[in-house]
Amino acid sequence: MLAPRGLSRRSVVVFALFASFIVALFFASSRMGALCEDGSYCDVSAFRHRLSFGGSGKPCSPGSGDAIVHSGECAHFPDVSNVLLVMKTGASESYGKIPNQIMTTLKCVPDYLFFGDMAQKVAGHTIHDSLDTVIPDVKMKNKDFKLYHRQQQCPIDLDSCNKNHNVGQEAWSLDKYKNIHMAEKAYAMRPNHDWYLFVDADTYVVWPTMMKWLSKLNPKDPLYIGSVAYLGNFPFGHGGSGYLVSQAAMSKLFHGKSGVANRWDERVTHECCGDYMFSKALHTETGVNVKNAVCLVVVPQPRRRLGIVQGEARLTGCLQWPTINGEKPHTLPYAENEWCQPIVTMHHAGAQEVSDIYAFEKGRNFSDPLRIKDLYHEFVEDQLVVSRNDWNNLSDDVFYLNRSASSYSDWELGRAKKGDLSALEAAAHRSFDDCRKACDGDQTCLQYRFWNGICSFSKTIKHGSPTKLESEAWWRYKSGWNIKRIKEWVAAHDTCGSVDFPIKSWP
Ligand SMILES: *[C@@H]1O[C@H](CO)[C@@H](O)[C@H](O)[C@H]1NC(C)=O
Ligand SMILES: *[C@@H]1O[C@H](CO)[C@@H](O)[C@H](O)[C@H]1NC(C)=O
Ligand SMILES: CC(=O)N[C@H]1CO[C@H](CO)[C@@H](O)[C@@H]1O
C-alpha cells in the first residue's frame, strides 16, 4: 500500500496496523458462523464463551435475530452461559415441541444442544442424532430400532410415514438408547461448561431460579441432582423432570475415555429406561450417585406400567423438595411443605403451558425465586370454582366407600378410612352432595372428588383436569372445592421467609 505524500513514517505504521486489525476482525467474525453451528445462534459472547473454557461467559445476549437483541426482552434474564442445556426429543415430536421452546424459554439462552433419534433441521435448528454411534449390531438386530430405520428411509414428511404405526410406543422403546450417548456427545462438543442440564422437550426450565440455586453449588464437586425415582432399589434422576450433572461428574465419566456409551448399548436392550441407564453408567464408571431434589411427584403414566416407584419421603427420608419437578401448575399439589419453596423445572408442559409460563416469567422481569405459590396465584387461583362435572381434581388423601357396593382395588381399599366414622363421613360415599357435606364438616378437607361410589378428600389444593365423558353416571368424575376454606388457608400461608434450596453442598 502506498503511503500518501506528506505523512510521516510513524503515521504509515499506525495506519498499517489499524488496517490489519480491521482485516483480522472481519476474518474472525466470518469464522464465528462455522464455530457455532450446533447451538442456537452465533454471536461474539458464545464465541468468547468457547474460548474462555466455560467459566464465566458474558451476561446473556438475547436470542438469535438482531430484532431480539435490541428489543430488551432479555435485559433481566440471568447469565446462564456456564450451563449447557441438553434437550432430548424424537423426530416424531420435534417439529411440534422444539420451535416453541426456541421462541420462549430458550430465547435468552446463549447455548444449547438438541438430541433426537434422527439428524434433523427443525426451523433451522440442528437436532443431532444421538443414536448414530450405537453399536451397529444392536441397531440391526433389535426391533426397538424399527422407528429409527423407518424414519431414515422416509422420503416425505415423518408424520405421513408414521401415521399407520403405533409411533408413541415405538418412540418410547427407542428413547432409552439416547441418554448415555447424548451425554457423551454433549461433553465431546462442549467439554467446558460448569453444569449440564438434561431435560425433555416438554420440560420447562425456570432459569432465573435455577441460576440462583446453582450459584450455591460447586461444579467441581461430582454432583448428579434430580427428582429421584427407583427401578428396583436403584435410584436415578427422572429424565422428564430434568437432571443436573456437574463438570466434575461429567469429566469423571467421559474425560480421556472413548466408547463409554457403547459399553452400555447391549445392556440397554434388556432394561427399561434411558434416565435409569444414565444413572447406572455414572454410578458404575465413577461411583457418583444421584442426589434428591424432590420427593413428591406423580409418576408419568408409562412408567407406572414399568413398575417404577417415584421417590417418596418415607422411602428416602429426604425433605419434601419439589424443586426439580415432574408436575406443572394445574397438577402440582399446593400444600404446607411446598407452598414457599422454589421451583426450577416442570414437566409434561405442553406448548401452550410452556408459552404461558414463559410469559408469566417475562412479566415479572425474570425475577427469582419463582416459588410454588407464585404459580398458584397466577394460574390456579382464579380458576377454582365450587364444582366441576367430568373433572378429576386428583383428591386422593382419604377415601370413603362402601366395600359391599362395588369391587374396589387394594389401593382404593387401602386409602379408605376404617372405623370411627362420623355420621357425615359414613354417608359420604352416597352422592356428590353427601361427599361435599362430609368435606365441609372436616376442617382439614380443602377439596373432594366423587367417582365410582368413592368420596375422596384432599388436604392439599390441586386443580386437575377434565375426564372422559362417561355414559353411566356411576363412572363420571365430579370434583368440588371448598373455596372459602382454601382462601383462608392461602391467606394463612402466604407470607414466606427467605428462599432455601434443597442441596447446598457436597457431600
Ligand atoms: C420490569 O422492568 C421494567 C423496566 O426495566 C419496569 O418498568 C417494570 O415495572 C418491571 N416490572 C416488574 C413486574 O417488576
Ligand atoms: C352398602 O352397599 C350395600 C350393597 O349395595 C347396601 O346393602 C348397604 O346398605 C350399603 N351401606 C351403606 C352404609 O350405604
Ligand atoms: C391421583 C389420581 O387420582 N389420579 C387419577 C387422575 O385421573 C385419572 C383419570 O381421570 C385416573 O386414572 C388417575 O388415577
XYZ file of C-alpha atoms and ligand atoms in Angstrom:
549
model
C 0.000 0.000 0.000
C 1.357 3.422 -0.998
C 1.851 5.998 1.702
C 0.213 9.283 0.804
C 2.735 12.060 0.359
C 3.424 14.191 3.349
C 2.671 11.560 6.023
C 5.380 10.626 8.479
C 6.707 7.062 8.637
C 5.055 6.698 12.069
C 1.606 7.519 10.647
C 2.116 4.899 7.972
C 2.951 2.241 10.565
C -0.107 3.176 12.660
C -2.311 3.107 9.586
C -0.957 -0.288 8.524
C -1.550 -1.732 11.982
C -5.080 -0.380 12.032
C -5.812 -1.778 8.576
C -4.577 -5.246 9.520
C -6.664 -5.125 12.688
C -9.786 -4.424 10.596
C -8.944 -7.270 8.226
C -8.342 -9.660 11.149
C -11.630 -8.639 12.787
C -13.505 -9.181 9.568
C -11.931 -12.588 9.135
C -12.610 -13.639 12.714
C -16.260 -12.640 12.556
C -16.782 -14.629 9.382
C -15.316 -17.709 11.119
C -17.777 -17.490 14.025
C -20.638 -18.763 11.968
C -18.817 -22.004 11.367
C -17.932 -22.413 15.016
C -21.456 -22.065 16.271
C -23.382 -24.404 14.050
C -24.740 -26.583 16.844
C -26.165 -24.161 19.312
C -28.993 -21.803 18.931
C -27.159 -18.929 17.419
C -23.802 -17.378 16.967
C -22.620 -14.224 18.473
C -19.468 -12.900 19.971
C -20.397 -13.911 23.505
C -20.947 -17.532 22.546
C -17.630 -17.477 20.689
C -15.863 -15.927 23.644
C -17.525 -18.443 25.922
C -15.990 -21.227 23.906
C -12.561 -19.692 24.246
C -12.967 -18.966 27.954
C -13.424 -22.654 28.854
C -16.908 -22.304 30.077
C -16.292 -20.488 33.318
C -17.709 -17.029 33.232
C -19.155 -16.058 29.907
C -20.571 -12.641 29.249
C -24.050 -11.868 30.504
C -26.678 -13.321 28.259
C -27.056 -11.766 24.869
C -30.567 -12.295 23.693
C -31.976 -14.538 21.020
C -30.946 -15.388 17.549
C -32.016 -12.442 15.474
C -30.953 -8.815 15.606
C -34.565 -7.867 16.224
C -34.432 -9.607 19.620
C -31.035 -8.218 20.561
C -32.457 -4.718 20.564
C -35.882 -5.452 21.997
C -34.549 -5.779 25.535
C -36.630 -8.882 26.250
C -33.569 -10.491 27.781
C -32.459 -7.440 29.738
C -33.452 -9.011 33.078
C -32.549 -12.589 32.124
C -29.717 -14.125 34.166
C -26.341 -15.107 32.781
C -26.758 -18.808 32.027
C -23.589 -19.220 29.994
C -21.998 -21.686 32.438
C -24.889 -24.154 31.961
C -25.273 -26.293 28.873
C -28.877 -27.235 28.279
C -29.155 -30.644 26.603
C -32.697 -31.213 25.386
C -33.862 -34.668 24.358
C -36.505 -35.097 21.731
C -37.535 -37.550 18.996
C -38.181 -36.961 15.317
C -41.858 -37.802 15.769
C -42.379 -34.903 18.201
C -39.582 -32.433 17.466
C -41.456 -30.226 14.995
C -44.283 -29.841 17.486
C -42.194 -29.017 20.535
C -38.812 -27.565 19.621
C -39.890 -24.354 17.815
C -41.984 -23.351 20.820
C -39.062 -23.893 23.195
C -36.822 -21.828 20.930
C -39.312 -18.981 20.800
C -39.870 -18.909 24.567
C -37.639 -20.431 27.251
C -34.553 -20.645 25.030
C -34.834 -17.149 23.640
C -32.305 -15.702 26.067
C -30.162 -18.829 26.450
C -26.890 -18.473 24.522
C -26.028 -22.120 24.003
C -27.895 -25.411 23.983
C -27.940 -28.729 22.184
C -30.847 -30.802 20.879
C -30.570 -34.576 20.610
C -33.085 -36.880 18.986
C -33.314 -40.140 17.073
C -32.544 -38.665 13.686
C -30.384 -35.864 12.303
C -32.828 -33.062 11.565
C -33.113 -29.361 10.998
C -36.168 -28.036 12.780
C -36.966 -24.427 11.978
C -33.299 -24.037 11.075
C -32.009 -25.558 14.319
C -29.872 -28.683 14.364
C -31.166 -31.814 16.076
C -28.328 -34.299 16.492
C -28.870 -37.988 16.063
C -27.915 -39.345 19.492
C -28.138 -42.907 18.150
C -25.755 -42.762 15.182
C -22.962 -44.105 17.409
C -24.949 -47.005 18.899
C -23.210 -50.325 18.100
C -24.446 -51.355 14.598
C -25.212 -54.874 15.769
C -27.583 -53.569 18.447
C -29.270 -51.311 15.920
C -29.713 -54.023 13.292
C -30.851 -56.920 15.483
C -33.267 -55.082 17.691
C -36.893 -54.308 16.956
C -36.620 -51.277 19.232
C -34.973 -49.622 16.231
C -37.886 -50.101 13.830
C -38.862 -46.466 14.076
C -35.242 -45.374 13.708
C -34.841 -47.196 10.400
C -38.265 -46.150 9.086
C -37.517 -42.517 9.798
C -34.264 -42.708 7.914
C -35.963 -44.206 4.877
C -38.947 -41.856 4.893
C -38.996 -39.968 1.579
C -41.684 -37.484 2.653
C -42.699 -35.865 5.954
C -42.364 -38.096 9.027
C -45.972 -37.710 10.163
C -47.105 -39.377 6.947
C -44.583 -42.219 7.267
C -45.519 -42.825 10.925
C -49.265 -42.481 10.545
C -50.075 -46.184 10.344
C -47.833 -47.203 13.223
C -48.042 -47.005 16.994
C -45.428 -44.309 17.000
C -45.865 -43.376 20.682
C -44.879 -46.873 21.773
C -42.095 -47.095 19.179
C -40.621 -43.751 20.207
C -40.708 -44.872 23.844
C -38.852 -48.124 23.033
C -36.172 -46.210 21.166
C -35.820 -43.458 23.725
C -33.847 -45.459 26.287
C -30.820 -45.738 23.990
C -30.315 -41.974 23.885
C -29.327 -40.756 27.345
C -25.748 -42.006 27.728
C -24.909 -41.263 24.103
C -26.231 -37.738 24.263
C -24.300 -37.060 27.453
C -21.124 -38.360 25.803
C -21.714 -36.303 22.668
C -22.619 -33.158 24.609
C -19.410 -33.458 26.636
C -17.344 -34.006 23.490
C -18.908 -30.960 21.821
C -18.894 -28.689 24.884
C -16.359 -30.028 27.381
C -16.047 -26.883 29.480
C -19.403 -25.965 30.932
C -19.839 -25.887 34.701
C -23.199 -27.632 34.526
C -25.001 -29.939 32.120
C -28.770 -29.810 32.448
C -30.557 -32.722 30.756
C -34.252 -32.215 30.031
C -37.020 -33.341 27.673
C -38.714 -31.210 25.044
C -41.766 -30.856 27.323
C -39.764 -29.677 30.321
C -39.962 -26.057 31.395
C -36.775 -24.710 32.968
C -37.201 -21.784 35.348
C -33.826 -20.257 34.514
C -33.634 -17.356 36.983
C -34.398 -19.639 39.929
C -32.156 -22.409 38.560
C -29.239 -19.978 38.342
C -29.805 -18.727 41.887
C -29.629 -22.314 43.117
C -26.594 -23.230 41.013
C -24.705 -20.224 42.333
C -24.743 -22.012 45.710
C -23.292 -25.257 44.336
C -19.757 -26.014 43.261
C -19.375 -27.630 39.805
C -16.004 -29.002 40.914
C -17.918 -31.355 43.227
C -19.066 -34.513 41.422
C -22.811 -33.808 41.519
C -25.744 -35.516 39.847
C -29.012 -33.988 41.040
C -32.560 -34.869 40.059
C -36.007 -35.911 41.055
C -35.233 -39.376 42.349
C -37.195 -42.383 41.127
C -36.358 -46.037 41.728
C -36.155 -49.031 39.473
C -35.868 -51.992 41.763
C -33.811 -50.459 44.520
C -31.663 -48.405 42.206
C -32.144 -44.624 42.318
C -31.962 -42.354 39.286
C -32.882 -38.792 38.343
C -36.188 -38.825 36.460
C -35.451 -37.612 32.925
C -38.553 -35.560 32.229
C -38.144 -33.588 35.435
C -34.579 -32.910 34.341
C -31.256 -33.787 35.946
C -28.163 -31.725 36.539
C -24.647 -33.087 36.181
C -21.656 -31.040 37.293
C -18.488 -30.529 35.298
C -16.641 -32.754 37.771
C -19.092 -35.635 37.348
C -19.162 -35.311 33.556
C -15.398 -35.272 33.280
C -15.082 -38.284 35.606
C -17.442 -40.133 33.295
C -16.072 -39.090 29.928
C -12.765 -37.224 30.098
C -9.945 -39.003 28.293
C -12.122 -42.043 27.587
C -13.772 -43.252 24.435
C -16.711 -45.512 23.748
C -18.214 -45.124 27.228
C -21.778 -45.144 25.881
C -21.056 -48.149 23.655
C -20.189 -50.209 26.727
C -23.881 -49.925 27.686
C -25.652 -50.386 24.323
C -26.143 -54.130 24.652
C -27.257 -53.818 28.265
C -29.831 -51.128 27.383
C -31.708 -53.605 25.181
C -32.705 -55.514 28.362
C -33.542 -52.510 30.513
C -36.399 -50.094 30.753
C -35.312 -46.518 30.610
C -32.587 -44.189 29.482
C -32.533 -41.961 32.545
C -32.119 -45.072 34.687
C -29.304 -46.315 32.450
C -27.513 -42.980 32.715
C -27.580 -43.332 36.492
C -26.274 -46.923 36.212
C -23.462 -45.864 33.895
C -22.458 -42.892 36.039
C -22.525 -44.994 39.206
C -20.568 -47.871 37.649
C -17.933 -45.726 35.952
C -17.436 -43.096 38.655
C -19.215 -44.066 41.883
C -21.314 -40.880 41.709
C -24.928 -41.353 42.839
C -27.975 -39.200 42.311
C -28.886 -36.643 44.955
C -32.533 -35.938 45.502
C -34.059 -32.548 44.871
C -37.629 -33.793 45.122
C -39.661 -36.410 46.875
C -43.112 -35.567 45.797
C -44.032 -36.270 42.220
C -46.699 -38.276 40.446
C -45.140 -40.823 38.109
C -45.851 -40.297 34.401
C -48.296 -42.927 33.146
C -45.997 -45.159 31.031
C -43.645 -45.568 33.961
C -46.351 -46.995 36.200
C -46.701 -49.916 33.857
C -42.992 -50.490 34.037
C -43.152 -50.711 37.788
C -41.128 -47.673 38.708
C -41.883 -46.123 42.040
C -41.220 -42.456 42.409
C -39.197 -41.424 45.438
C -41.242 -40.726 48.490
C -40.241 -39.130 51.728
C -40.836 -42.303 53.675
C -38.549 -44.283 51.352
C -35.595 -41.982 51.337
C -36.007 -39.891 54.441
C -35.473 -36.846 52.247
C -37.033 -33.468 52.743
C -40.107 -32.544 50.770
C -38.362 -30.638 47.999
C -40.262 -30.370 44.761
C -37.651 -28.040 43.317
C -36.874 -30.259 40.335
C -40.340 -31.153 39.348
C -42.405 -33.649 37.408
C -45.571 -31.581 37.694
C -46.890 -28.319 36.305
C -49.251 -25.603 37.619
C -52.551 -27.462 37.311
C -51.289 -30.799 38.636
C -48.977 -29.560 41.398
C -50.230 -30.111 44.911
C -50.263 -26.794 46.751
C -49.591 -27.677 50.337
C -47.883 -26.640 53.533
C -44.492 -28.164 52.756
C -44.218 -26.916 49.197
C -46.004 -23.566 49.206
C -42.984 -21.325 49.769
C -40.427 -23.480 48.015
C -38.585 -22.539 44.841
C -39.257 -24.460 41.649
C -36.684 -24.873 38.874
C -38.292 -27.318 36.435
C -41.751 -28.503 35.424
C -42.609 -31.487 33.256
C -45.337 -32.514 30.802
C -45.734 -28.900 29.880
C -47.467 -28.677 26.524
C -46.554 -25.922 24.072
C -49.280 -23.656 25.424
C -48.194 -24.183 29.021
C -44.539 -23.521 28.185
C -45.598 -20.359 26.395
C -47.865 -19.217 29.262
C -45.299 -19.829 31.998
C -42.658 -18.038 29.970
C -44.979 -15.039 29.518
C -45.529 -15.028 33.277
C -41.787 -15.077 33.967
C -41.186 -12.329 31.448
C -43.969 -10.272 33.032
C -42.184 -10.436 36.365
C -38.892 -9.436 34.747
C -37.439 -12.914 35.246
C -37.197 -12.271 38.965
C -36.184 -15.019 41.333
C -37.086 -17.127 43.121
C -40.187 -18.467 41.444
C -41.993 -20.172 44.299
C -44.667 -22.822 44.054
C -47.192 -20.353 45.454
C -46.493 -17.884 42.629
C -47.763 -20.499 40.173
C -50.892 -20.950 42.252
C -51.684 -17.249 42.264
C -51.006 -16.843 38.554
C -52.581 -19.974 37.096
C -54.891 -21.720 39.554
C -56.470 -19.257 41.987
C -58.883 -17.632 39.541
C -59.900 -20.969 38.015
C -61.187 -22.636 41.180
C -64.983 -22.916 41.292
C -67.410 -24.646 43.639
C -67.668 -27.762 41.483
C -66.858 -29.186 38.069
C -68.507 -32.080 36.257
C -66.360 -34.642 34.428
C -63.306 -33.376 36.187
C -60.683 -35.076 38.310
C -59.224 -32.820 40.923
C -56.801 -35.547 41.994
C -58.171 -35.660 45.533
C -56.891 -38.904 46.989
C -55.817 -38.392 50.575
C -58.723 -40.175 52.306
C -61.392 -42.372 50.706
C -64.940 -43.047 51.866
C -66.598 -46.007 50.191
C -68.970 -48.896 50.759
C -66.994 -52.142 50.435
C -70.024 -54.236 49.583
C -71.431 -51.859 46.935
C -68.767 -52.448 44.293
C -65.436 -54.166 43.847
C -62.530 -51.943 44.756
C -58.803 -52.327 44.212
C -56.411 -52.926 47.089
C -55.047 -49.440 46.543
C -58.511 -47.928 46.960
C -59.368 -50.083 49.957
C -56.030 -49.162 51.495
C -56.895 -45.481 51.369
C -60.389 -45.983 52.800
C -60.928 -44.673 56.302
C -61.960 -47.531 58.590
C -63.887 -47.267 61.829
C -64.676 -44.199 63.859
C -66.633 -42.524 61.049
C -68.778 -39.537 61.879
C -72.356 -39.559 60.546
C -71.283 -37.280 57.674
C -68.307 -39.495 56.825
C -70.426 -42.635 56.917
C -72.776 -41.136 54.339
C -70.067 -39.531 52.165
C -69.960 -42.365 49.584
C -73.670 -41.995 48.697
C -73.524 -38.965 46.404
C -71.520 -35.935 45.399
C -73.641 -33.805 47.752
C -73.046 -36.165 50.671
C -69.350 -36.039 49.834
C -69.417 -32.219 49.865
C -71.180 -32.158 53.240
C -68.597 -34.511 54.717
C -65.746 -32.355 53.377
C -67.375 -29.211 54.749
C -67.543 -30.948 58.114
C -63.810 -31.742 58.215
C -61.579 -28.737 58.871
C -58.635 -30.363 57.059
C -60.553 -31.032 53.818
C -59.895 -28.427 51.135
C -61.434 -30.241 48.170
C -63.116 -33.502 47.236
C -63.953 -35.783 44.338
C -66.800 -38.199 43.761
C -66.426 -41.168 41.404
C -67.202 -44.890 41.367
C -69.017 -44.620 44.696
C -65.882 -43.238 46.297
C -65.795 -39.896 48.028
C -62.210 -38.728 48.393
C -60.814 -35.742 50.255
C -57.696 -33.753 49.639
C -55.846 -31.773 52.267
C -53.850 -30.006 49.565
C -55.059 -27.798 46.711
C -54.916 -29.466 43.295
C -56.747 -28.284 40.234
C -56.540 -31.367 37.987
C -58.020 -31.829 34.548
C -61.122 -32.909 32.587
C -62.017 -36.598 32.407
C -63.647 -38.673 29.692
C -67.387 -38.178 29.457
C -68.835 -41.498 30.664
C -72.384 -42.514 29.764
C -73.017 -44.215 33.115
C -73.394 -41.744 35.987
C -71.512 -44.124 38.329
C -68.289 -43.689 36.352
C -68.426 -39.930 35.888
C -65.976 -37.840 37.868
C -67.165 -34.784 39.714
C -64.921 -32.520 41.760
C -65.552 -29.789 44.266
C -63.552 -27.174 46.126
C -64.262 -25.527 49.476
C -63.375 -22.057 48.184
C -63.785 -20.226 51.492
C -61.534 -22.650 53.341
C -58.964 -22.579 50.543
C -58.845 -18.765 50.654
C -58.322 -18.848 54.408
C -55.598 -21.469 54.031
C -53.816 -19.399 51.384
C -54.032 -16.204 53.456
C -52.584 -18.016 56.459
C -49.646 -19.372 54.454
C -48.872 -16.583 52.033
C -46.017 -14.933 53.883
C -42.761 -16.719 53.081
C -39.361 -16.310 54.638
C -36.134 -16.177 52.667
C -35.737 -18.799 49.994
C -33.981 -22.052 50.744
C -32.667 -24.594 48.238
C -32.522 -28.375 48.615
C -28.918 -29.334 48.027
C -26.378 -26.886 49.289
C -23.032 -28.567 49.140
C -21.243 -31.815 48.632
C -21.038 -34.382 50.089
C -39.864 -4.665 34.857
O -38.852 -3.742 34.481
C -39.325 -2.559 33.911
C -38.150 -1.678 33.492
O -36.976 -2.378 33.389
C -40.202 -1.817 34.905
O -40.733 -0.646 34.295
C -41.335 -2.722 35.358
O -42.097 -2.088 36.344
C -40.788 -4.024 35.884
N -41.890 -4.934 36.187
C -41.954 -5.665 37.281
C -43.150 -6.525 37.440
O -41.073 -5.657 38.119
C -73.537 -50.731 51.158
O -73.880 -51.394 49.991
C -74.771 -52.477 50.224
C -74.975 -53.219 48.912
O -75.337 -52.352 47.869
C -76.089 -51.945 50.808
O -76.978 -53.013 51.076
C -75.786 -51.165 52.077
O -76.953 -50.565 52.586
C -74.734 -50.114 51.833
N -74.336 -49.480 53.076
C -74.366 -48.164 53.253
C -73.879 -47.686 54.596
O -74.726 -47.365 52.406
C -54.083 -39.480 41.710
C -55.313 -39.735 40.946
O -56.397 -39.794 41.466
N -55.139 -39.888 39.666
C -56.225 -40.164 38.775
C -56.448 -38.970 37.892
O -57.423 -39.200 36.949
C -57.191 -40.283 36.088
C -58.327 -40.375 35.128
O -59.091 -39.263 35.137
C -57.023 -41.549 36.890
O -56.700 -42.611 36.029
C -55.920 -41.359 37.905
O -55.805 -42.495 38.706
